[in-house]
Coordinates of C-alpha atoms in Angstrom, one line a residue:
Chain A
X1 CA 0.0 0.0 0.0
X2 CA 1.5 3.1 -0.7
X3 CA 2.4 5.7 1.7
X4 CA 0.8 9.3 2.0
X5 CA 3.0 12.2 2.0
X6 CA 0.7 15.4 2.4
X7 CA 1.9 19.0 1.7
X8 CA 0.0 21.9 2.4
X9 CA 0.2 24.6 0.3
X10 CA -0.2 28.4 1.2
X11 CA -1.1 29.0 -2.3
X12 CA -4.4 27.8 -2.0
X13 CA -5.4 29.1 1.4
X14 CA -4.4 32.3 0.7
X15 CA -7.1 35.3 -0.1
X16 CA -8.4 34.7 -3.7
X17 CA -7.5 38.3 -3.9
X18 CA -4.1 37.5 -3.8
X19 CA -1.5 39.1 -6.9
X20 CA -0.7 36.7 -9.6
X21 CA 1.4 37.6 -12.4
X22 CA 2.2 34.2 -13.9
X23 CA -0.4 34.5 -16.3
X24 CA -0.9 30.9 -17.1
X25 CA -1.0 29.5 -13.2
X26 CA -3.2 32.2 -12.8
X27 CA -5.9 31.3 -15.1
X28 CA -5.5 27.5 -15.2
X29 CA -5.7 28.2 -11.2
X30 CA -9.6 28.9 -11.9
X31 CA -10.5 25.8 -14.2
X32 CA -12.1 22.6 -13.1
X33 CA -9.4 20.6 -10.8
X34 CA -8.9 16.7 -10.7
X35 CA -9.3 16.0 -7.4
X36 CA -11.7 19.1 -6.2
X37 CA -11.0 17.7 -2.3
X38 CA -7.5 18.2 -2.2
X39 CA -8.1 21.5 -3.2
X40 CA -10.5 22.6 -0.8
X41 CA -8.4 21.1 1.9
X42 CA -5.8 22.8 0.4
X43 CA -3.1 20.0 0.4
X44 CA -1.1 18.7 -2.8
X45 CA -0.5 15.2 -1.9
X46 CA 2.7 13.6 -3.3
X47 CA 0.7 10.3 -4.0
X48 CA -2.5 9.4 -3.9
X49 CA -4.2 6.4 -4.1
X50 CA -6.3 5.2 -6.9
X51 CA -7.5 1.6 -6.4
X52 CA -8.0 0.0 -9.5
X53 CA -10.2 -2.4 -8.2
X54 CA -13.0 -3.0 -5.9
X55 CA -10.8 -5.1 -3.3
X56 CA -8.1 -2.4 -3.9
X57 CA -10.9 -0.1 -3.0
X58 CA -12.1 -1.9 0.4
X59 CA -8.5 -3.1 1.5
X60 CA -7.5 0.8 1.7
X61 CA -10.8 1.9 3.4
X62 CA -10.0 -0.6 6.3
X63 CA -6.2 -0.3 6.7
X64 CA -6.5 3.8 6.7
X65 CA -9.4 3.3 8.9
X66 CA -8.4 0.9 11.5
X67 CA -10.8 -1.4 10.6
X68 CA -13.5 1.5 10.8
X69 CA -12.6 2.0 14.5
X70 CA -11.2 5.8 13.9
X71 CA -11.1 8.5 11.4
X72 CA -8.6 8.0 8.2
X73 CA -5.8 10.1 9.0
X74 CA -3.6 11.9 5.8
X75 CA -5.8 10.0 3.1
X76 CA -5.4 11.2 -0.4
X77 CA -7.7 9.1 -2.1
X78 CA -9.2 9.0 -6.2
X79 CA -11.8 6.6 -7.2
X80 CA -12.8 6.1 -10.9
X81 CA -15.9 4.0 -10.5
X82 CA -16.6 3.2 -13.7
X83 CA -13.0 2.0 -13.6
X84 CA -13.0 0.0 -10.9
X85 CA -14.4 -3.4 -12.8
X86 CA -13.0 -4.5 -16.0
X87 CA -14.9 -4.1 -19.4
X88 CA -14.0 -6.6 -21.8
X89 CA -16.0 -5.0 -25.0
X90 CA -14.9 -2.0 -24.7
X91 CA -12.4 -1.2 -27.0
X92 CA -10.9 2.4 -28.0
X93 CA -12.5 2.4 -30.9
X94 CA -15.6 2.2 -29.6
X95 CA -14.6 4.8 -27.1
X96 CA -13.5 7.2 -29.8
X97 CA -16.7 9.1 -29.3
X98 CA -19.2 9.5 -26.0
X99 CA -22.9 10.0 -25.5
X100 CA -23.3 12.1 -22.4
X101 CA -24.0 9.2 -20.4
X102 CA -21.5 7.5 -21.3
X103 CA -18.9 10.4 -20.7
X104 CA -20.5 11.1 -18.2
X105 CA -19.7 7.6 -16.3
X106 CA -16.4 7.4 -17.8
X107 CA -15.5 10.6 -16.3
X108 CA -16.8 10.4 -13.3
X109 CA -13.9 10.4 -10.1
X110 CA -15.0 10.8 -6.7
X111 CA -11.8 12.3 -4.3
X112 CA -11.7 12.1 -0.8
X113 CA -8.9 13.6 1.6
X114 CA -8.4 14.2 5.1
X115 CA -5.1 15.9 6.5
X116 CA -4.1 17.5 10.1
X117 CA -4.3 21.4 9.2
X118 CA -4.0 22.8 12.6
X119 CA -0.8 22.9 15.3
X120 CA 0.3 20.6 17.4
X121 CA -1.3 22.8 20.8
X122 CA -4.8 23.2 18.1
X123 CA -4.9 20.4 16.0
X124 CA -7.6 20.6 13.6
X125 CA -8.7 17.4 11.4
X126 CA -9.7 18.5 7.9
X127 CA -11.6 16.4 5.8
X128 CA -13.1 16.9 2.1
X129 CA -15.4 15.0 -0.4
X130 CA -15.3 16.1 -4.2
X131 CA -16.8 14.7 -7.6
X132 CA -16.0 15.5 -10.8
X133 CA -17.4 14.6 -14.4
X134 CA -17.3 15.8 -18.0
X135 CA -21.0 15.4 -19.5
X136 CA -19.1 16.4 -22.8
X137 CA -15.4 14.8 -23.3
X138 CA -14.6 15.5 -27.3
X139 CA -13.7 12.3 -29.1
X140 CA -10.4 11.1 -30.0
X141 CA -7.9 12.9 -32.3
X142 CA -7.0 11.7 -35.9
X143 CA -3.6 11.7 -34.8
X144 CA -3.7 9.9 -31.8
X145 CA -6.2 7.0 -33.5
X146 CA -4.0 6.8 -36.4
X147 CA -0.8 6.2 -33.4
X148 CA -3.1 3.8 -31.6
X149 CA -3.3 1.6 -34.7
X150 CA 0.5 1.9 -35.4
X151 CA 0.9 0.7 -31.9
X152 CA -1.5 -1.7 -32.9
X153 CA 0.6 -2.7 -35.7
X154 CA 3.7 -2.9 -33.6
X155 CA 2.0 -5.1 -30.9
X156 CA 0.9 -7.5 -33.7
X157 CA 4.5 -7.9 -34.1
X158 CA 5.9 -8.8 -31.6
X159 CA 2.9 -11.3 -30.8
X160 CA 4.0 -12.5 -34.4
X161 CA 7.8 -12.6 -33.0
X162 CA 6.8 -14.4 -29.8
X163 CA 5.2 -17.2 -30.9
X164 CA 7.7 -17.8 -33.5
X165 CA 9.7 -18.3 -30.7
X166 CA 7.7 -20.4 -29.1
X167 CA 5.7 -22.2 -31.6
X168 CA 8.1 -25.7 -31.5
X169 CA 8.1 -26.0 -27.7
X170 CA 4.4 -25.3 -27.6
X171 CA 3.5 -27.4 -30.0
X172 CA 5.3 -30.2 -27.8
X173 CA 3.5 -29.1 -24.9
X174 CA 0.3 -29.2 -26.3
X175 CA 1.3 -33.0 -27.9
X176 CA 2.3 -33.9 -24.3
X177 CA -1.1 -32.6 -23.2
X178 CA -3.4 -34.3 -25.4
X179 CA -1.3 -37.6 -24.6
X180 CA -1.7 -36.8 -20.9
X181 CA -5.8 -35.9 -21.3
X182 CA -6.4 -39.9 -23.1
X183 CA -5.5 -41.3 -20.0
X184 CA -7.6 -39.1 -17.3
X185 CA -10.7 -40.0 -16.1
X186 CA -11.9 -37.4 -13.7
X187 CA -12.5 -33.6 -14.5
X188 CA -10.0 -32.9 -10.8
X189 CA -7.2 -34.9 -13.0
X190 CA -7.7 -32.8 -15.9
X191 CA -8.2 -29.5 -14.2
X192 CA -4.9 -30.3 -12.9
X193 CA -2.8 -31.4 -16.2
X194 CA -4.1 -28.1 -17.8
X195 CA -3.1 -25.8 -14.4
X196 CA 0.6 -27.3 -15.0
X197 CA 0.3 -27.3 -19.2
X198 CA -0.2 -23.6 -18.6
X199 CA 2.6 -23.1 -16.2
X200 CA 4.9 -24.7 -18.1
X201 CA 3.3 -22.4 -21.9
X202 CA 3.9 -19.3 -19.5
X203 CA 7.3 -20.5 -18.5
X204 CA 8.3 -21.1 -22.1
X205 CA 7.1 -17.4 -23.2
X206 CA 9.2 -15.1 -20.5
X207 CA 12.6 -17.6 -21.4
X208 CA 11.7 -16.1 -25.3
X209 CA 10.7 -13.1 -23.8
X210 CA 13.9 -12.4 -22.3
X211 CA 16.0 -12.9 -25.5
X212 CA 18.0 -10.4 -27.3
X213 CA 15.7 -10.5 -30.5
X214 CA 12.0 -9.8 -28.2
X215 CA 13.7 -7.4 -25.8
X216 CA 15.0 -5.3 -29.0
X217 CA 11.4 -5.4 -30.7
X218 CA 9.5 -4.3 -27.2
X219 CA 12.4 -1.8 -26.6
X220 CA 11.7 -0.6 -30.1
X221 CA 8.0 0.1 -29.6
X222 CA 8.7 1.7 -25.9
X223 CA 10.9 3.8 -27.9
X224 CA 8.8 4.9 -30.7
X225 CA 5.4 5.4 -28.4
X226 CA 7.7 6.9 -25.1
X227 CA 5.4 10.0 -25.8
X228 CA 1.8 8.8 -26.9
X229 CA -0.7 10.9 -25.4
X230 CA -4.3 10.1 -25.9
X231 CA -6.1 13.6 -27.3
X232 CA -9.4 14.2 -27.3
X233 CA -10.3 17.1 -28.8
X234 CA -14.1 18.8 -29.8
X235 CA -16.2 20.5 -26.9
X236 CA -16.0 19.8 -23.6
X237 CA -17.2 20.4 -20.3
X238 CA -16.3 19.4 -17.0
X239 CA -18.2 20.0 -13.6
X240 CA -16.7 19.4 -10.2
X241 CA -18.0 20.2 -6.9
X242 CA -16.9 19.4 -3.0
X243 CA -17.1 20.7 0.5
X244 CA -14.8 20.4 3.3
X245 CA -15.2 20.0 7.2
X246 CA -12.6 21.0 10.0
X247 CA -13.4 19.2 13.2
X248 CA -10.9 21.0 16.0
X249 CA -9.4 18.7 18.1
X250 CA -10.9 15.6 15.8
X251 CA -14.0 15.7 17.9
X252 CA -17.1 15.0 15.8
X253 CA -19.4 17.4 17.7
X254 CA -17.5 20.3 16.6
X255 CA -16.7 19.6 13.1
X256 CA -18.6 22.3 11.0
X257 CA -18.4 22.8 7.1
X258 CA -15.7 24.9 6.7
X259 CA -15.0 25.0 2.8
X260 CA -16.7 24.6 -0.3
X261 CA -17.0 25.3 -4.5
X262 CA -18.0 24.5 -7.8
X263 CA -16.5 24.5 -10.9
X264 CA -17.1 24.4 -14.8
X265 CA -15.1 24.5 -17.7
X266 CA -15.6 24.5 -21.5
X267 CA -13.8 24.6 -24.3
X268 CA -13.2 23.6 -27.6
X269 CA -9.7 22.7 -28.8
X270 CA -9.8 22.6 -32.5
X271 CA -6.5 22.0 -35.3
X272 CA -5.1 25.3 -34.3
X273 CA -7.6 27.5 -32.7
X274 CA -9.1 26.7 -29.3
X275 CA -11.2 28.4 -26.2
X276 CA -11.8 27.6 -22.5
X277 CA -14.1 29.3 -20.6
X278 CA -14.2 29.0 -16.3
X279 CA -16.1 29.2 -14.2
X280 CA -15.5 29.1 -10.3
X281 CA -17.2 29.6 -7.1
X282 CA -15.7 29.2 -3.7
X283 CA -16.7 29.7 -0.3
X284 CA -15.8 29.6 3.4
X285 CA -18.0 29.3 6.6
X286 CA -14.1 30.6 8.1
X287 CA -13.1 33.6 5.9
X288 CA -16.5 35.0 3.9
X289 CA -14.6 37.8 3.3
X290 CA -13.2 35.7 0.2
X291 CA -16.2 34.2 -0.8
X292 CA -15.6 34.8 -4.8
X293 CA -17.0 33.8 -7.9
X294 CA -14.4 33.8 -11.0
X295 CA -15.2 34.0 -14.5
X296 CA -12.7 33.9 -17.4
X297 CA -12.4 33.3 -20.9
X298 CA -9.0 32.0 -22.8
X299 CA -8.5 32.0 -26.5
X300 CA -5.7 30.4 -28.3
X301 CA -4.0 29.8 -31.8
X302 CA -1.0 27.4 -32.2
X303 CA 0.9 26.4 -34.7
X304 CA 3.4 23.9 -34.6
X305 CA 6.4 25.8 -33.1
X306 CA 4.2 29.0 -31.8
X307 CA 1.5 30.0 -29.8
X308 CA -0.6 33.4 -29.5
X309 CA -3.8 33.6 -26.5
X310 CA -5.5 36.1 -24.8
X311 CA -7.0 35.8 -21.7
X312 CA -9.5 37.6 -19.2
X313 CA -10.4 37.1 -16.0
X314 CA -13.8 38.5 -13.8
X315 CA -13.8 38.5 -10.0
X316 CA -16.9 39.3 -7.7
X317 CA -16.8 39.0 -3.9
X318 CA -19.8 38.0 -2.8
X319 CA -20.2 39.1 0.7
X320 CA -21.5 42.7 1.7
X321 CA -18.6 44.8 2.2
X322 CA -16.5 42.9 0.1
X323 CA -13.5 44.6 -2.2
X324 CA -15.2 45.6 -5.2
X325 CA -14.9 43.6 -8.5
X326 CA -11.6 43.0 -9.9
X327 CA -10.7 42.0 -13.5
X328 CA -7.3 40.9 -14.9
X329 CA -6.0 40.4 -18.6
X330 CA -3.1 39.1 -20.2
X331 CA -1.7 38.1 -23.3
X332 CA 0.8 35.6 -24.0
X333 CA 3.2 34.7 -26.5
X334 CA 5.4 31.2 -26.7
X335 CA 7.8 30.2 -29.7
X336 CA 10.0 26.9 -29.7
X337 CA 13.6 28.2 -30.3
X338 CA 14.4 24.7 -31.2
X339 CA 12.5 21.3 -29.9
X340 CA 11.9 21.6 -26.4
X341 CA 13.0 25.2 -25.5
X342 CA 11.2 27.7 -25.6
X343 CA 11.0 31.8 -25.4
X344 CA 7.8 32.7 -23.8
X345 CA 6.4 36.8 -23.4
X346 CA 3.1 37.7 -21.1
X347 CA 1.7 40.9 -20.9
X348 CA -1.3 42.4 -19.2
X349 CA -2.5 43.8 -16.1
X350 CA -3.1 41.6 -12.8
X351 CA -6.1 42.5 -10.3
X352 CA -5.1 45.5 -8.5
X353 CA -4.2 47.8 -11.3
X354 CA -2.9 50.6 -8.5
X355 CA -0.8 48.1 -6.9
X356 CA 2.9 48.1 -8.1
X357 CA 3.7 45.1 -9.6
X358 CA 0.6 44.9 -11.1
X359 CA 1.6 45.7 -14.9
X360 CA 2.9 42.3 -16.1
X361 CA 5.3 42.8 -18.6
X362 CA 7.6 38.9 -18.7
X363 CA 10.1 37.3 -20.9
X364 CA 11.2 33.9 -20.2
X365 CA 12.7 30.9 -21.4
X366 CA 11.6 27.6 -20.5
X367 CA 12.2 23.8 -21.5
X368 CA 9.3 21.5 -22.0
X369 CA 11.0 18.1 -23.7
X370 CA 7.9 16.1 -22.8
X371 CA 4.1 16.4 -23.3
X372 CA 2.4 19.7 -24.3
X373 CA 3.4 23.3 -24.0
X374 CA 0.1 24.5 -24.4
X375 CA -2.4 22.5 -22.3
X376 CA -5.9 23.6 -23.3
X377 CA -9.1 22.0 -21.9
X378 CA -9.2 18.6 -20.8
X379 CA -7.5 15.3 -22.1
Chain B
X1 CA 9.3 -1.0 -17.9
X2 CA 8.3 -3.9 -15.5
X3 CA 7.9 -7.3 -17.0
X4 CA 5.1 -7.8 -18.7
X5 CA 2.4 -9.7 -17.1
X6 CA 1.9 -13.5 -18.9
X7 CA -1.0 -15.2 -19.0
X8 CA -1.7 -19.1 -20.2
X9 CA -5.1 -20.5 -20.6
X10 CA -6.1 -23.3 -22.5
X11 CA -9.6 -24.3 -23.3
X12 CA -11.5 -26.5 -25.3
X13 CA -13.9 -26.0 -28.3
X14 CA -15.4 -29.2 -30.2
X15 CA -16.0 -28.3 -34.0
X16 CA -18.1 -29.7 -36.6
X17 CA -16.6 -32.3 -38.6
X18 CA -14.7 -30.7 -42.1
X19 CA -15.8 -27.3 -41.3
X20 CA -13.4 -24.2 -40.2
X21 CA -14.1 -22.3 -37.5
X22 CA -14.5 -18.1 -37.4
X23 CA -12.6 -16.4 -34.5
X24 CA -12.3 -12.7 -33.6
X25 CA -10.3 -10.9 -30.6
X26 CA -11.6 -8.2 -29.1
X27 CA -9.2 -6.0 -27.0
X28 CA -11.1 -4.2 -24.0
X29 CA -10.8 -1.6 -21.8
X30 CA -10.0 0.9 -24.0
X31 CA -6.7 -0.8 -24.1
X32 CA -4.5 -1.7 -27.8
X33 CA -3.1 -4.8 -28.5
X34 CA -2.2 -7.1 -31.5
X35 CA -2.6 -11.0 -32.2
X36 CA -1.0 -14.2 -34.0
X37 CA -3.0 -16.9 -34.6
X38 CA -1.2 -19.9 -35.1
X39 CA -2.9 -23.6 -36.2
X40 CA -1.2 -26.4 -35.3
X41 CA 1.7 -23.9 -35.1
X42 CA 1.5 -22.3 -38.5
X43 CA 0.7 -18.4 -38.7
X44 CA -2.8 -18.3 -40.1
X45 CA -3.9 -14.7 -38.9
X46 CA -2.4 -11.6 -37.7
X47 CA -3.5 -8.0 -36.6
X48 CA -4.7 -5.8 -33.7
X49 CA -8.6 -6.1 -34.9
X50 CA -9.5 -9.9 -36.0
X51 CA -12.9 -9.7 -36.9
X52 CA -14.0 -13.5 -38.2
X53 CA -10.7 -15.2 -39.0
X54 CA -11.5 -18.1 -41.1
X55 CA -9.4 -21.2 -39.8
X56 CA -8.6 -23.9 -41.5
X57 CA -9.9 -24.6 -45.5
X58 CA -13.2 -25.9 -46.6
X59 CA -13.7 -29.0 -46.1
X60 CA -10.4 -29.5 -43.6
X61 CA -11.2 -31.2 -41.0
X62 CA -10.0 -29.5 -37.6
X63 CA -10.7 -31.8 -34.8
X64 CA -7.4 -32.3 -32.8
X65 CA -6.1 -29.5 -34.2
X66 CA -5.0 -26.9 -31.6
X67 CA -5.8 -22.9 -32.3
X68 CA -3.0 -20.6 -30.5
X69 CA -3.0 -17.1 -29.9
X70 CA -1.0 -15.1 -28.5
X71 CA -2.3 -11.5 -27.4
X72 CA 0.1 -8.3 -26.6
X73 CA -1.6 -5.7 -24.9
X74 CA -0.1 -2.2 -23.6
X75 CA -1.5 -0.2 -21.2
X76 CA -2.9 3.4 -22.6
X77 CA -5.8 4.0 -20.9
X78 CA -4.8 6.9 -18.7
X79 CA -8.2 5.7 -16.1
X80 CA -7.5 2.4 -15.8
X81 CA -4.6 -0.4 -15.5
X82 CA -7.1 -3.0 -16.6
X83 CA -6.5 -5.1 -19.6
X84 CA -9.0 -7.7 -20.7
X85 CA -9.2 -9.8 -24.2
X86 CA -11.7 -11.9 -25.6
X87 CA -11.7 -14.8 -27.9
X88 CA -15.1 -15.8 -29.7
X89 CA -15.3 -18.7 -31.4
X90 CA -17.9 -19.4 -34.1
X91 CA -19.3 -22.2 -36.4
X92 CA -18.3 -24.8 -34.1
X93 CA -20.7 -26.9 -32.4
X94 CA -21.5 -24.2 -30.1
X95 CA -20.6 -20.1 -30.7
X96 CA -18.0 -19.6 -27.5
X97 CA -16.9 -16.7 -25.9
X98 CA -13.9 -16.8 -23.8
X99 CA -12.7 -13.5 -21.4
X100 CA -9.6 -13.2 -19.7
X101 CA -8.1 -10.0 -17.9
X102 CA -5.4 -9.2 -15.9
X103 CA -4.2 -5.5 -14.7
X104 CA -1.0 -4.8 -15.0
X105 CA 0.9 -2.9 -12.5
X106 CA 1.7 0.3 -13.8
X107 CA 0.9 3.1 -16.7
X108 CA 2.0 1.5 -20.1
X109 CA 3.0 -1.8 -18.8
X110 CA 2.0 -5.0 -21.2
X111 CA 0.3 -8.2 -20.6
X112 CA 1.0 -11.3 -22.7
X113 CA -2.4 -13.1 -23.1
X114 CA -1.5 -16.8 -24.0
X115 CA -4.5 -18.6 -25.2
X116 CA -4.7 -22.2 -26.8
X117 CA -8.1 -24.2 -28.0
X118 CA -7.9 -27.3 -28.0
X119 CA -10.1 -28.7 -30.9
X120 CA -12.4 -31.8 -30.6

């Protein structure tokens, strides 16, 4: 079972009116999270669980509860529950494209946390419950289906290469087998001659497996698919939602709800021109003074080695005697100097536009060797 | 890369007397993978969609013959570790469907379905 490591982060506590001028943290701050309890516990845990199936599921509920005798303490946990059972007709061709039910349930991840946030002479036992789903989820890119079926392709291979490899000691086997199954007269017996025939198949396939010739053809594929990256592109729209409690001294009479929010974001990412619009709303039982609802738009046109977006961001306080409304724009420009390093400029104007340091005016250079430089809405 | 996770199973599947049988592979949980399809250890089929591979020729008859396949499957689904294939098995006696799924222990790892039918 893995361990749970859990770092709080100021970041996310502090007042939403806080100065930004990393543009692209800033906005990508406001858009729908994965795990919509970690956030509103404010912790970024360095692992989380995600139990892939339903015994995965139940073994970590007992041993981080005790056997249901006390609270979980430091739990990052993500459940996909669609995920949690196998489905054997399911191929990725037929997930290509979504109803919204069906996005809808493949989507769906239900996050649960609970850290200590207090001090050691106040301790305070947070806990949070989040969901999130996208009712709309695009459909698969032309370029990733066409890699999928060149990993396909490559797969074939080496199942071609393998049992070439095996093929003569198989065949034996399965003689050996058939000899064995003439003689055997009860279904225990035969049960039994095909448990050790497939011990002895599986044995043959890692010896091949670990020659020279298979290694260099799997090493090969790894090689040539190191980077594949299942896009989706097309419209898309994610939801999440939580709330999270603080319960001083871990009692249960006195935990209260301390935190919650709601999220959406859409967007379209299309060849070279996308959108994402967000949509957030938090709010604290603690602190109502920050009680905020964020709106903000983001357009974007790439090209293979540059990228030009705009985006605008809309902040009301909700409480009565609250700041007034803030707004912040920026604009950003990134170009690839060469593969993996590039020169980005942002521009614009954070919150507070009488604060100093609120005209953002950046050049920077940064290396991105893996993945996408420009992350628009969801994959 | 860990190993890759192997998997034998061996089955049986009675046919009708001088008539080949149809089999397709279906690769689930939004996984990718490939298959060879030996008979009596001769390639007779290849590819990472087998939609009713015709075995053996007209008029062959196929009982004691033994169908073998052997599935790759790599790990791409970015929600799941789950891999899962399954072998149908028409114009026999009786149309067969065999499942068999393993998960494999990390993001991209591979899981080497082994499956032999045993023909009567």
């Amino acid at each position: 079972m893995k361990g749970i490591l859990l770092l709080l982060v100021g970041g996310m506590m502090a007042p939403l009116a806080a100065q930004s001028n990393d543009a692209g943290p800033a906005f990508n701050g406001l858009r729908t999270p994965v795990s919509p309890a970690f956030v509103l516990l404010g912790i970024a845990p360095t692992q989380v669980e995600r139990p892939n199936t339903p015994a995965d599921l139940a073994l970590s509920v007992l041993n981080r509860s005790a056997a249901f005798t006390s609270l979980p303490r430091d739990v990052a946990l993500e459940i996909s529950p669609y995920w949690l059972v196998t489905h054997p007709t399911l191929t990725w061709q037929d997930d290509a494209t979504r109803g919204v039910g069906t996005s809808l349930a493949r989507t769906m991840t239900i996050s649960f946390a609970t850290a200590e946030l207090g001090t050691s002479t106040r301790p305070i036992t947070g806990l949070a419950l989040g969901l999130r789903a996208a009712p709309f989820s695009g459909r698969l890119s032309d370029s990733t289906k066409a890699q999928l079926r060149r990993l396909g392709e490559r797969l074939t291979d080496e199942s071609k290469l393998l049992s070439a490899l095996i093929a003569d000691r198989q065949q034996a086997l399965i003689h050996a087998l058939r000899r064995e199954l003439t003689t055997i007269t009860t279904k225990e017996d035969s049960a039994a001659a095909l448990e050790r025939f497939n011990t002895a198949n599986a044995r043959i396939a890692r010896l091949q497996m670990g020659t020279p010739e298979f290694k260099a053809a799997v090493d090969s594929t790894d090689r040539m698919f190191r980077d594949l990256a299942v896009i989706r592109e097309g419209f898309v729209l994610e939801m999440a939602a939580g709330a999270a409690m603080q319960a001083p001294g871990g009692a249960a009479d006195s935990a209260h709800l301390a935190r919650w929010g709601a999220w959406v974001t859409a967007g379209y990412e299309g060849p070279a021109v996308s959108f994402v619009f967000v949509n957030r709303f938090l709010a604290s039982s603690v602190d109502t003074a920050s009680d905020a609802v964020d709106l903000g738009m983001r357009l974007l046109y790439a090209t293979g080695r540059y990228a030009l977006s705009a985006e605008a961001t809309f902040r009301t306080f909700t409480e009565r005697g609250a700041p007034p409304n803030q707004y912040r724009f920026a604009a950003l420009v990134d170009f690839e100097l060469q593969k993996g390093l590039w020169i980005t400029g942002t521009f614009g104007r954070d919150y507070s536009a009488a604060t100093p340091g609120s005209l953002i005016a950046q050049i920077g250079v940064s290396i991105n060797v893996a993945g996408e430089r420009i992350a628009i809405p969801v994959h | 890369m860990p190993d890759a996770v192997v998997i034998s199973k061996t089955e049986f599947y009675q046919v009708k007397p001088n008539t080949p049988v149809l089999l397709s592979v279906t690769i689930g949980d939004d996984q990718e993978g490939g298959t060879a399809v030996t008979l009596n250890g001769q390639l007779v089929g290849s590819g990472d969609d087998i939609k009713n591979l015709r075995i053996g020729a007209a008029g062959q008859d196929l009982r004691n013959s033994s169908i073998s396949c052997t599935t790759t499957v790599k790990d791409v689904n970015e929600a799941s570790n789950h891999t899962s294939v399954t072998y149908a098995l028409r114009e026999g006696k009786q149309p067969r469907d065999f499942t068999y799924d393993v998960t494999v222990s990390e993001a991209g790892g591979r899981a080497v379905y082994l499956a032999i039918f045993l023909l009567s």
